[in-house]
Short mmCIF file of C-alpha atoms in Angstrom, two decimals:
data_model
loop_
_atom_site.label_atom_id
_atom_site.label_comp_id
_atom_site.label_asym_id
_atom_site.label_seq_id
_atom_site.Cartn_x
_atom_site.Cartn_y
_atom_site.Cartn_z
CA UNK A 1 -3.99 152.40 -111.66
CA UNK A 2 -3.76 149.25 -113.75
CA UNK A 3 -7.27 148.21 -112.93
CA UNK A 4 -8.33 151.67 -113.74
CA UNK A 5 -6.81 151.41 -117.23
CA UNK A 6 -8.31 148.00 -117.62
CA UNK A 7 -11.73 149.88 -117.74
CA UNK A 8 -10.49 152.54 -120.09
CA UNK A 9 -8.66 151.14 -122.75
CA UNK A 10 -9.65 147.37 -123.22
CA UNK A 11 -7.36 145.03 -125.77
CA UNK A 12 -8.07 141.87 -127.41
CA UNK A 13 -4.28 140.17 -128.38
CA UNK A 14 -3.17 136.68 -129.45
CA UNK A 15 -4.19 134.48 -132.34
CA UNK A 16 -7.25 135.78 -133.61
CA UNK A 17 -7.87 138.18 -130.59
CA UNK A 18 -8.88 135.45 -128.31
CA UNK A 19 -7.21 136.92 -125.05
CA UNK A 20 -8.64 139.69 -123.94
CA UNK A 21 -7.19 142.72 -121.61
CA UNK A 22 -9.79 144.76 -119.93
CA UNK A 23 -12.13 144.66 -117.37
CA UNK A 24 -13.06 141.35 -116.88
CA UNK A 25 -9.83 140.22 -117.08
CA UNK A 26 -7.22 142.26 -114.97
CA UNK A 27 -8.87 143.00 -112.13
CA UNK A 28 -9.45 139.30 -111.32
CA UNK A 29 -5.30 138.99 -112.29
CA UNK A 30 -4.64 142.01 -109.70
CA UNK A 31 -6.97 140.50 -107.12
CA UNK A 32 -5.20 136.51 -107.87
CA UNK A 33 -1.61 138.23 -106.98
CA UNK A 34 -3.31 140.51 -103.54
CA UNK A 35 -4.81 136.87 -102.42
CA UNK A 36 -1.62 135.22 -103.45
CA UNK A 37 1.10 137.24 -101.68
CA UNK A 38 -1.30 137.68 -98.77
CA UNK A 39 -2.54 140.77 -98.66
CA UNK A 40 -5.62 140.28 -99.49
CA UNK A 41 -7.28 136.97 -97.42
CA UNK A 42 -10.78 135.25 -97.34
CA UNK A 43 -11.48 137.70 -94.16
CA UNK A 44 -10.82 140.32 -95.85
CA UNK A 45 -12.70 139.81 -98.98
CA UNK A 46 -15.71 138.28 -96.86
CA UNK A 47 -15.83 141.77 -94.49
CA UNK A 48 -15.42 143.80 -97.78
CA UNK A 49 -18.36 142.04 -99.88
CA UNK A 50 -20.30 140.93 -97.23
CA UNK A 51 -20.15 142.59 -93.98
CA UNK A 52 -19.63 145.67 -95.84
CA UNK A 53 -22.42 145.65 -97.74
CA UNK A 54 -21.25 145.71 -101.24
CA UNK A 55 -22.78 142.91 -102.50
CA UNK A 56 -26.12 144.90 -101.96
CA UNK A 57 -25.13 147.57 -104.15
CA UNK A 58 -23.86 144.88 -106.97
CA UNK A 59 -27.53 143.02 -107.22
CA UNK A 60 -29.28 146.33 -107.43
CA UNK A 61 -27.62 147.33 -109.99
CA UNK A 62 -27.27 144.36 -111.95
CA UNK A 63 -30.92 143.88 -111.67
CA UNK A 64 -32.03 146.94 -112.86
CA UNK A 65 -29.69 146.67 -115.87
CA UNK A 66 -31.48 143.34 -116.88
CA UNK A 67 -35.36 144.94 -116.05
CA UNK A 68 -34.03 147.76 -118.84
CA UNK A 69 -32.56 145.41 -121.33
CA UNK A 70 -35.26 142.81 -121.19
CA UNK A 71 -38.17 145.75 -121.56
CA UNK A 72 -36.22 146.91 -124.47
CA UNK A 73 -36.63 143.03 -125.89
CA UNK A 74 -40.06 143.83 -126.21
CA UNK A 75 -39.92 146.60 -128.16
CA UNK A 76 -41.00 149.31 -126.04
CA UNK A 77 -38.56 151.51 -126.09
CA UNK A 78 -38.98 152.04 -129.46
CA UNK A 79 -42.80 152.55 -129.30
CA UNK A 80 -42.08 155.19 -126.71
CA UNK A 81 -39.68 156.66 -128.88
CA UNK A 82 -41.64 156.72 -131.98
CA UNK A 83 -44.41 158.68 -130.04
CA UNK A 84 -41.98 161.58 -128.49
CA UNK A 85 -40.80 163.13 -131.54
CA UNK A 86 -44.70 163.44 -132.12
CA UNK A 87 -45.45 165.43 -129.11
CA UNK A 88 -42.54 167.67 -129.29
CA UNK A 89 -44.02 168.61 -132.93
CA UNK A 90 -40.57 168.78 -134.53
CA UNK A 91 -38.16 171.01 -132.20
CA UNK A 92 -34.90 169.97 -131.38
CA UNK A 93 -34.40 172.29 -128.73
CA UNK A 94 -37.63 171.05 -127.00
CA UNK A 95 -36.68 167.88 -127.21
CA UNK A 96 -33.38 168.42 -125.96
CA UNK A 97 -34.72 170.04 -122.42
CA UNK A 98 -37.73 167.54 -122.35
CA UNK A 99 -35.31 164.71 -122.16
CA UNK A 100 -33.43 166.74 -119.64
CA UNK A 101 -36.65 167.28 -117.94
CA UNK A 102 -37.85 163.77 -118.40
CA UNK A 103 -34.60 161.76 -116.90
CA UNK A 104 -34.44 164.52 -113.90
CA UNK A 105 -38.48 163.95 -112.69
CA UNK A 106 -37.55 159.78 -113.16
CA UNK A 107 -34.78 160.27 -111.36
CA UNK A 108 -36.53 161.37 -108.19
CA UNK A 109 -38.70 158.50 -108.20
CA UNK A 110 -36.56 155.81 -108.66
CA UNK A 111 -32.55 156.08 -108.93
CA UNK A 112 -30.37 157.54 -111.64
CA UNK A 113 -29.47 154.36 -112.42
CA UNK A 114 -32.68 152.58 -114.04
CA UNK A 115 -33.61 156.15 -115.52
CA UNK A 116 -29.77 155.51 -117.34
CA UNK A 117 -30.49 152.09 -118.34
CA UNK A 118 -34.36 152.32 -119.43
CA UNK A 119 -33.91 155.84 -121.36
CA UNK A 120 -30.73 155.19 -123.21
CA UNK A 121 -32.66 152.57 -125.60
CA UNK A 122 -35.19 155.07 -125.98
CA UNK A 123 -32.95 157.91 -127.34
CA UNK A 124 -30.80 155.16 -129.17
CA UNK A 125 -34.31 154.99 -131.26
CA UNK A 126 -35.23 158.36 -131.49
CA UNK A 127 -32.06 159.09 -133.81
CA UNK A 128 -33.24 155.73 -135.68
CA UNK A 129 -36.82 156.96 -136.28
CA UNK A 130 -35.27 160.92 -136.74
CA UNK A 131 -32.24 160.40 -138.54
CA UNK A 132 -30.14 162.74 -136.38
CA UNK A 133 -27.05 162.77 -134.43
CA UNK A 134 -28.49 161.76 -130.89
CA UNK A 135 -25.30 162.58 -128.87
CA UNK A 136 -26.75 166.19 -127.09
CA UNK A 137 -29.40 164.17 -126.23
CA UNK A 138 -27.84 161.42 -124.35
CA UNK A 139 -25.95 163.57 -122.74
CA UNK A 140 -28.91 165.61 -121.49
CA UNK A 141 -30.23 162.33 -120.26
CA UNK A 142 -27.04 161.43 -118.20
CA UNK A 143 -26.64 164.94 -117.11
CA UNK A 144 -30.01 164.92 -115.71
CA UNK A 145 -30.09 161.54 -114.16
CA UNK A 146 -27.37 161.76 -112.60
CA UNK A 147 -28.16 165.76 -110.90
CA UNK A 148 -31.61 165.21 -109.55
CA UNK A 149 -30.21 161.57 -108.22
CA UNK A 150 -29.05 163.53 -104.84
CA UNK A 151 -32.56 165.14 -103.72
CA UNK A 152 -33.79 161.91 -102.44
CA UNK A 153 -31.67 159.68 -100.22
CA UNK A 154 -33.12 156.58 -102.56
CA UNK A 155 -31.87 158.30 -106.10
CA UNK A 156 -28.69 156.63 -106.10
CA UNK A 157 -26.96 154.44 -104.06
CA UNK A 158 -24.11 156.33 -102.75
CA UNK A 159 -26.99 158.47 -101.05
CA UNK A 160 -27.88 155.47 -98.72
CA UNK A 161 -24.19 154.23 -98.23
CA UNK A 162 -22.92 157.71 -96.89
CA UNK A 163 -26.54 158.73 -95.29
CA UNK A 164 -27.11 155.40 -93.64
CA UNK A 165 -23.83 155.77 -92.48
CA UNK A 166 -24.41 158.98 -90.71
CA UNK A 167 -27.88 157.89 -89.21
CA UNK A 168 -29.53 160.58 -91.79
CA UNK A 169 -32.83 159.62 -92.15
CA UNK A 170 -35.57 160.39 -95.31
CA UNK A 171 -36.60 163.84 -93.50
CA UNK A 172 -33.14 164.95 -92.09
CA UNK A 173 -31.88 164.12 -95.73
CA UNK A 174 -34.47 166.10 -98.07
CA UNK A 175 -34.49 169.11 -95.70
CA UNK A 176 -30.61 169.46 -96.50
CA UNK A 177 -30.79 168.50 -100.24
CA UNK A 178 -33.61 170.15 -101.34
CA UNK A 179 -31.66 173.59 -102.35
CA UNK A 180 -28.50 172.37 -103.74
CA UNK A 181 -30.40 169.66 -105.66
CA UNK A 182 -32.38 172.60 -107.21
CA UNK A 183 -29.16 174.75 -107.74
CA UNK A 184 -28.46 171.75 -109.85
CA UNK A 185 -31.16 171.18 -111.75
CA UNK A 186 -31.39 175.00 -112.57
CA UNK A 187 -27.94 175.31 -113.83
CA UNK A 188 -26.83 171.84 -115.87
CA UNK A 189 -29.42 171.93 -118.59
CA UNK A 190 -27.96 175.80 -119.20
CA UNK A 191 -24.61 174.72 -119.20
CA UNK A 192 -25.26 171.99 -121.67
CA UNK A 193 -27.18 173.68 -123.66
CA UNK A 194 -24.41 176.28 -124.28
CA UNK A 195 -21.72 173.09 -124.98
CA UNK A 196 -24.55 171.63 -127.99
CA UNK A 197 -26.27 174.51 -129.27
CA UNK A 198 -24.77 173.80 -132.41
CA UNK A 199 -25.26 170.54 -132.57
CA UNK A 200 -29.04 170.52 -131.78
CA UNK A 201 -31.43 170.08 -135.30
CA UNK A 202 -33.39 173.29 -135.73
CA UNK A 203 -36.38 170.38 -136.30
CA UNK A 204 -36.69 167.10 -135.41
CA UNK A 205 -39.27 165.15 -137.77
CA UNK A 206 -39.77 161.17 -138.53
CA UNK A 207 -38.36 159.71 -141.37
CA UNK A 208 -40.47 159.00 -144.21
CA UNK A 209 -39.59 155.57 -143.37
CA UNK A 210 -39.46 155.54 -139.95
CA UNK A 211 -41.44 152.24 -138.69
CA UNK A 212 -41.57 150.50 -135.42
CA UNK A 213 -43.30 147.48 -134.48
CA UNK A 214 -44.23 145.64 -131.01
CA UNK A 215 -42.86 142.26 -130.62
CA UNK A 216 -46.03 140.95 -128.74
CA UNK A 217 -48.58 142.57 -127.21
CA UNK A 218 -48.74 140.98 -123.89
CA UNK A 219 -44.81 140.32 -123.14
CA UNK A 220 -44.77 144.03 -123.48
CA UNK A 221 -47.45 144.94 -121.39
CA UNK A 222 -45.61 142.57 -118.61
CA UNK A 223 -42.57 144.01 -118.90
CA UNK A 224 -43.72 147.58 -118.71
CA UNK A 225 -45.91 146.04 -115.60
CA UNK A 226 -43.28 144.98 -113.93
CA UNK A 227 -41.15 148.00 -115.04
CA UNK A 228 -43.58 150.10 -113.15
CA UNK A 229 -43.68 148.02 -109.98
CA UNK A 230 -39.62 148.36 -110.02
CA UNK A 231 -40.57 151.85 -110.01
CA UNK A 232 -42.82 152.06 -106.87
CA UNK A 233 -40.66 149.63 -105.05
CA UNK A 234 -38.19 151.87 -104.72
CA UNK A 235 -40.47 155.10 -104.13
CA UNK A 236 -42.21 153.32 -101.17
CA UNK A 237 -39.26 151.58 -99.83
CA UNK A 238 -38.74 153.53 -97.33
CA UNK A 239 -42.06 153.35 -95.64
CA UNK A 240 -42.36 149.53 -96.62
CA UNK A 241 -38.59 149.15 -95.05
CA UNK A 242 -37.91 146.42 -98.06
CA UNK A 243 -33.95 147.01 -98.88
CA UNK A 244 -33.82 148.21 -102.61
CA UNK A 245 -31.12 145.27 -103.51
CA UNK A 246 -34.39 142.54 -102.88
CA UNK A 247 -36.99 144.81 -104.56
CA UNK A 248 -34.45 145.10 -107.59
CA UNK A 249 -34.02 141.34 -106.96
CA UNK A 250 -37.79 140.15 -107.14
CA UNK A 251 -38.59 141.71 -110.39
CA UNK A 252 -35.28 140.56 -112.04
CA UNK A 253 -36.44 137.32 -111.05
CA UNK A 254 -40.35 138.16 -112.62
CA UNK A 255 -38.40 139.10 -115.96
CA UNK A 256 -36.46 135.90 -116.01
CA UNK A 257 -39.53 134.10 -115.75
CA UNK A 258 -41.31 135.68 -118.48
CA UNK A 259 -38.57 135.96 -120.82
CA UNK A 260 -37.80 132.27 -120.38
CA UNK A 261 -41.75 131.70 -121.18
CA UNK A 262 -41.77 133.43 -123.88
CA UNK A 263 -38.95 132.24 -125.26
CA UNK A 264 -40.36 128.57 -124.86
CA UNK A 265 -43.90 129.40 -126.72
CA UNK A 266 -41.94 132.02 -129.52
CA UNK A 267 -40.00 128.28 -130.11
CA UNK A 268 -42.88 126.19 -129.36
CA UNK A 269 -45.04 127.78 -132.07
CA UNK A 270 -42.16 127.91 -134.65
CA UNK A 271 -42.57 132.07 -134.82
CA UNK A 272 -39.28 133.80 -136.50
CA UNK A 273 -40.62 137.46 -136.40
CA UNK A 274 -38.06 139.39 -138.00
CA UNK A 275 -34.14 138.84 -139.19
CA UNK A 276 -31.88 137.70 -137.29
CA UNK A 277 -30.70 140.33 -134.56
CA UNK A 278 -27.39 140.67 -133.66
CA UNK A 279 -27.18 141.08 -129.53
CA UNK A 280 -27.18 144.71 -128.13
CA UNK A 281 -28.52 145.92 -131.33
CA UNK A 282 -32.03 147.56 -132.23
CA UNK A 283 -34.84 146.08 -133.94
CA UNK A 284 -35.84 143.14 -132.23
CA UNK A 285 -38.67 141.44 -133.77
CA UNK A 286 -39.18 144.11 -136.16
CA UNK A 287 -38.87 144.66 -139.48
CA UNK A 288 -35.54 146.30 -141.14
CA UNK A 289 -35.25 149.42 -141.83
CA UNK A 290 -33.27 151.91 -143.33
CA UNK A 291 -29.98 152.32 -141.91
CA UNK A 292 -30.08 154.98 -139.76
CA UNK A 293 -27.85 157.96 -138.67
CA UNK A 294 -23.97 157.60 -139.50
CA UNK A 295 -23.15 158.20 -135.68
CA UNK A 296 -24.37 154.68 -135.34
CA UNK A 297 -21.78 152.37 -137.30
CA UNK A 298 -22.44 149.11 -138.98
CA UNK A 299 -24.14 146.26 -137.78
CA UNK A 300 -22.03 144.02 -135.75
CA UNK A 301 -22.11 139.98 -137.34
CA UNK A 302 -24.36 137.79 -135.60
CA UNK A 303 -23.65 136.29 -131.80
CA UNK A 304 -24.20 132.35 -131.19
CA UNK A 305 -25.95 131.38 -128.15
CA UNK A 306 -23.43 130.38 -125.38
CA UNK A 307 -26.49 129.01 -122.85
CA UNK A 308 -27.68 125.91 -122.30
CA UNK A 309 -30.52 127.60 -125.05
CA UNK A 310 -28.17 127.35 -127.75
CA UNK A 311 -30.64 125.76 -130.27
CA UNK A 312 -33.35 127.81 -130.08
CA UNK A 313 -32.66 130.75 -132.74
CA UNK A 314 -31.21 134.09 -131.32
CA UNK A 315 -34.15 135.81 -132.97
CA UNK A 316 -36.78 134.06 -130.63
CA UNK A 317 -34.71 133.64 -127.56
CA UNK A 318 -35.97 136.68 -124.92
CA UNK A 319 -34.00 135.29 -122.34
CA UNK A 320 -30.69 135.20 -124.32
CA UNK A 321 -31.14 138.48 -125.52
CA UNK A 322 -31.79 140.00 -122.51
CA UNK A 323 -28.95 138.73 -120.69
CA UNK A 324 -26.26 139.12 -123.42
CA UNK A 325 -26.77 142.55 -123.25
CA UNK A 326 -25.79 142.89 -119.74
CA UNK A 327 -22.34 144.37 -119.40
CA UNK A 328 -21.41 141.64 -116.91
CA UNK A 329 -17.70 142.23 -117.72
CA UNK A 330 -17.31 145.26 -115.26
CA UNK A 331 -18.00 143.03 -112.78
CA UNK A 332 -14.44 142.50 -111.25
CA UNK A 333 -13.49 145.63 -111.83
CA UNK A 334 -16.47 147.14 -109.55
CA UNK A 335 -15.42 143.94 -106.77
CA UNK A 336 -12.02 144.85 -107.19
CA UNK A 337 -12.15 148.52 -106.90
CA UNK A 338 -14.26 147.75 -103.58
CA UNK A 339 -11.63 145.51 -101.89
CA UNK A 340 -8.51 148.17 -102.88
CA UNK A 341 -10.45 151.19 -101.16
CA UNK A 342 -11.52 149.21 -98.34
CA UNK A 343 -7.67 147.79 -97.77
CA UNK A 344 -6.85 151.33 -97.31
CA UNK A 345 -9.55 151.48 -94.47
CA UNK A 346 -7.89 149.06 -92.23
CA UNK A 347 -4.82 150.46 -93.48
CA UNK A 348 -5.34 153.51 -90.70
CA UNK A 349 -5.99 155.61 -93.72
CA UNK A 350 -9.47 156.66 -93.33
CA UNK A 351 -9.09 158.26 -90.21
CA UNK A 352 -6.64 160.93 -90.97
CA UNK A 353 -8.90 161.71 -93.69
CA UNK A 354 -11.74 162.12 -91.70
CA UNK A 355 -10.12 164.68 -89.30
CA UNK A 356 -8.83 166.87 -92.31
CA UNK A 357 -12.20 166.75 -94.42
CA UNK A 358 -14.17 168.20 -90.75
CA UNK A 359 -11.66 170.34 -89.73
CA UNK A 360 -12.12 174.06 -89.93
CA UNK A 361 -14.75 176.05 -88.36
CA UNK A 362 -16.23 177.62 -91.55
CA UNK A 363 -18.94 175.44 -92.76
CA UNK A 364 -18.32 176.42 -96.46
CA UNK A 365 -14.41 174.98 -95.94
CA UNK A 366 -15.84 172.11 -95.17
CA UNK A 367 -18.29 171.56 -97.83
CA UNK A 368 -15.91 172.60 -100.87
CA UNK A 369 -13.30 170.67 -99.51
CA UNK A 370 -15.70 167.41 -98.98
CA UNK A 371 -17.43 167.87 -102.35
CA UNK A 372 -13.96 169.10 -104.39
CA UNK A 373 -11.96 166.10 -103.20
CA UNK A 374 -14.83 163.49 -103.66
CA UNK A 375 -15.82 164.46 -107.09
CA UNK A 376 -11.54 163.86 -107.94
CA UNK A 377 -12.05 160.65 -105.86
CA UNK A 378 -15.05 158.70 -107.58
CA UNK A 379 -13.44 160.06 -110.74
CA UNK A 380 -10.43 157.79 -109.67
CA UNK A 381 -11.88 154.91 -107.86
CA UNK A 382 -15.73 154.98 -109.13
CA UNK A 383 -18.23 157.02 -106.99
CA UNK A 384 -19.67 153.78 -105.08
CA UNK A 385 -15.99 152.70 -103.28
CA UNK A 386 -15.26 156.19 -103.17
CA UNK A 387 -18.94 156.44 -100.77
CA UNK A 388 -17.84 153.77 -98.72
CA UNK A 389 -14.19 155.06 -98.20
CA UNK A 390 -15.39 158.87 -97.47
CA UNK A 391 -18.27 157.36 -94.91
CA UNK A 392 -15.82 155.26 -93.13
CA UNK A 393 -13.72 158.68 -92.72
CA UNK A 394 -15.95 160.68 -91.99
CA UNK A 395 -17.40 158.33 -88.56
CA UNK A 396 -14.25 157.99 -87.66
CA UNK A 397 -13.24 161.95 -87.74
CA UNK A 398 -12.68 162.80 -83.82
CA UNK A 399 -15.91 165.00 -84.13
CA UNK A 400 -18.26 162.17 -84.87
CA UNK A 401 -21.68 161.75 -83.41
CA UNK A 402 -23.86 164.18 -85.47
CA UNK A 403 -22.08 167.44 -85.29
CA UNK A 404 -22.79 170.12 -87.73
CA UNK A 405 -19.26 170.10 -89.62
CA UNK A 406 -19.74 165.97 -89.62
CA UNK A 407 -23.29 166.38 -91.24
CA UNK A 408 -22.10 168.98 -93.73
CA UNK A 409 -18.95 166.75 -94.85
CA UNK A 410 -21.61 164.01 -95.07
CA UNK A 411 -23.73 165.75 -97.41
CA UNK A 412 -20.87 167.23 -100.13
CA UNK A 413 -19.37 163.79 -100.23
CA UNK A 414 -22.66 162.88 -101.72
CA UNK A 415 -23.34 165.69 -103.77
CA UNK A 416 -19.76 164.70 -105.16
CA UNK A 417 -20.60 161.34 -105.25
CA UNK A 418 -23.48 162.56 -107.61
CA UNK A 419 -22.21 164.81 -110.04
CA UNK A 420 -19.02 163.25 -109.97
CA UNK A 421 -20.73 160.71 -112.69
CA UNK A 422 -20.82 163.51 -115.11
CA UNK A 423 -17.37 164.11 -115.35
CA UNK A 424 -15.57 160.96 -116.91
CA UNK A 425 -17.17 157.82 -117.40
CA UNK A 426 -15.13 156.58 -114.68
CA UNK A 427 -17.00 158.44 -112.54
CA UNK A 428 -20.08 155.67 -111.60
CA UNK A 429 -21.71 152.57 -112.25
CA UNK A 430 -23.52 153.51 -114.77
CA UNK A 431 -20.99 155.47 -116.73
CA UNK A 432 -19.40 152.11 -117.80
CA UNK A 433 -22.68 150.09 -118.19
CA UNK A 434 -23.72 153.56 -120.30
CA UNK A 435 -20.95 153.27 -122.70
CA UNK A 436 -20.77 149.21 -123.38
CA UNK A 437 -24.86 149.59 -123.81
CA UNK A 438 -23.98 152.55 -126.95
CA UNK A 439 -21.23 150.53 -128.16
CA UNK A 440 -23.54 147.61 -128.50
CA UNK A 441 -25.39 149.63 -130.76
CA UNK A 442 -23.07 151.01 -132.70
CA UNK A 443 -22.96 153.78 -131.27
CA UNK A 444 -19.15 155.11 -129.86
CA UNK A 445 -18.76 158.18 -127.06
CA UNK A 446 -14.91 158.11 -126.12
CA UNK A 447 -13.72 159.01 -122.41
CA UNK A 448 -12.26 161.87 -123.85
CA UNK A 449 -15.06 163.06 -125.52
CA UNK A 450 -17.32 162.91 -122.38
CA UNK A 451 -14.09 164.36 -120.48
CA UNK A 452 -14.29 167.90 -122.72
CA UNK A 453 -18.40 167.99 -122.26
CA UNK A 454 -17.98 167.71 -118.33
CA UNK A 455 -15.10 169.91 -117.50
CA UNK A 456 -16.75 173.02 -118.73
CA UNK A 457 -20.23 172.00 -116.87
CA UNK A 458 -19.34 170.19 -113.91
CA UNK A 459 -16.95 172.03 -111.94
CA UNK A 460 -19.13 175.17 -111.72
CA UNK A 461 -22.34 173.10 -111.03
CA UNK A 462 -20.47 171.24 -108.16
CA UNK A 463 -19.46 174.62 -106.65
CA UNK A 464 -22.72 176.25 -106.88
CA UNK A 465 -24.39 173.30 -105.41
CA UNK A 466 -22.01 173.13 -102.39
CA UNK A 467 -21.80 176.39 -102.17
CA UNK A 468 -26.24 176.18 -101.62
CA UNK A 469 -25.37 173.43 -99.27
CA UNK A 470 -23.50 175.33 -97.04
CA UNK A 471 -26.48 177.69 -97.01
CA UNK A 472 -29.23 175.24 -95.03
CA UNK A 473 -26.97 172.60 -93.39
#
């Protein structure tokens, strides 16, 4: 519970704020007293982030956050976003279900988490060019990433923890996801729609002002090059059999290069293209404009270099602004989460669990049980831990081996594991990596704000989804 409100309520105290309590910080304090009084021990950490996979699940995610925040460098993100509010010709409401529509289609082919990470800076700019209240659509966005995630076993990876888990393979998976998946997709952009119809702009038009700018030609076209080959890596990686953690790996490493490259000829050639940009923030490389929508805050002051690249300015320096903007912080609180859940694994815990999630001979029991108790779960303990936990359990349940009742447990825990990210932030990954990415721009959603959108949408999409489940398993 402590580490959990490490995540949710984060304080700076001391002189001058200097010691901070959150994320970063507690977790590793918590984890310090486990190793310290013994219950936690180099074995155990070792089977947890090793044996058990978890460090897999870390550098995918990690990676794809920097592939988003270094494309966003470029300026992008903005172009894209400049050129969307033309082609919806000035509706809100069609813009509102064609970002819905846009993060649920990128979802299926690649995960929910890069569509999170690479969209986000696109909206961000849409209210800048628009001068609206962006909030419906970022939730539309997140709502839709994270519902289409489940039809493909590679949308997300609590799919492959609990699926490879099971020995479900790409086939066996789809042919059991399909309908709730659609069930899902159907419903969620209805519900949310109800929650914002006020809030949505009768019109969406560009600011008189409204001005974006590239910040070179060719580092974009690289980045969105290797954006798109992050992309197909994942779509083919089942039939290429390349893990997802190395693909995500081998183009972090192809951004790193190129941002370091051109951060050596932007210094090399003496070019300052724009004022100097705070870290997180919009408008790199481009000119200033007019502030935009009062959702978004004030500018936070400038951030000094803390790499060995401390005297080449901020403004030039891709690599530094790429990585800044990297919530590393939730770091230990993801490891730590990981080692608690698995502790109660070799505790004997897992297996009791197992027998009362399968038990029953009613096949819809066993899937609103599953997916009811999952989605609390991952709301709890994060939806990636809370995979691993309810995979462990469910193997070890005394009907094991492929059985119908195992399967269909199998398959709510990940629908939970799914939509459970749309009911706190808490939820996944991405939820925390979300909200640090707005804040950085100014931009503030509060964990009970998200809290009020998801409790009237989530519940009756997770019920009519395992409800379909229970249908074709």
């Amino acid at each position: 519970m402590v580490v959990i409100l490490s995540a949710v309520a984060p304080r700076r105290v001391g002189p001058r704020g200097r010691i901070e309590i959150g994320p970063a910080t507690v977790p590793l304090v918590i984890l310090g007293m486990l190793v310290v009084s013994g219950v936690v021990t180099g074995r155990v950490l070792s089977e947890t982030l090793i044996a058990g996979g978890a460090w897999r699940i870390l550098v995918l995610f990690f990676c794809v956050a920097y592939a988003s925040t270094s494309t966003d460098v470029t300026g992008v993100f903005d172009y894209v976003a400049y050129h969307l509010l033309l082609v919806v010709s000035g509706s809100g409401r069609r813009l509102f279900f064609g970002v819905y529509l846009l993060a649920s289609v990128l979802t299926v082919f690649s995960s929910n988490d890069i569509v999170i990470l690479t969209l986000t800076p696109i909206i961000f700019h849409i209210g800048v060019h628009a001068r609206i209240d962006v909030k419906p659509l970022l939730f539309a966005q997140f709502f839709g990433a994270n519902t289409l995630s489940m039809l493909l076993l590679v949308g997300n990876p609590t799919n492959i923890i609990i699926a490879t888990s099971l020995g479900i393979d790409f086939a066996a998976y789809l042919r059991a996801m399909w309908f709730p998946s659609l069930v899902a997709f159907a419903v969620t952009p209805l519900l949310l729609f109800l929650v914002f119809r006020r809030s949505l702009p009768q019109r969406v038009d560009l600011h008189p002002q409204a001005m974006f700018r590239i910040r070179n030609r060719l580092d974009a076209a690289i980045s969105v090059g290797l954006l798109a080959l992050l992309f197909a890596g994942f779509v083919t990686a089942d039939r290429t059999g390349m893990p997802l953690w190395f693909v995500a790996l081998l183009i972090a490493a192809a951004f790193t290069v190129e941002d370091l490259a051109f951060t050596v000829w932007y210094e090399a050639r003496g070019r300052q293209t724009a004022h100097p940009r705070r870290a997180g923030g919009a408008g790199i490389g481009r000119r200033r404009r007019i502030a935009p929508h009062a959702t978004f805050g004030e500018p936070d002051p400038p951030v000094e270099p803390e790499s060995a690249l401390r005297s080449i300015p901020e403004v030039t320096n891709d690599l530094y602004l790429a990585h800044i903007r990297v919530p590393w912080k939730i770091l230990p609180f993801i490891i730590v989460c990981f080692v608690l859940v698995d502790l109660l694994a070799s505790q004997g815990v897992s297996a009791p669990v197992g027998r009362w999630l399968t038990a029953g001979d009613a096949l819809t029991s066993v899937t609103l049980r599953t997916g009811l108790v999952g989605a609390v779960t991952a709301n709890l303990v994060n939806n990636q831990p809370m995979s691993m936990f309810f995979a462990r359990a469910i193997t070890e349940a005394p009907t094991a081996g492929g059985t119908t009742h195992v399967r269909a447990a199998a398959y709510a825990a990940i629908i939970a594991s799914n939509l459970a990210a749309n009911l706190t932030l808490l939820g996944a990954l991405a939820g925390l990596m979300w909200r640090r990415i707005l804040a950085a721009k100014g931009l503030s959603i509060g964990y009970g704000e998200f809290l009020w959108v998801g409790i009237r949408i989530v519940p009756v999409v997770l019920v009519l989804s395992l409800l379909a489940l229970a249908l074709v398993v």
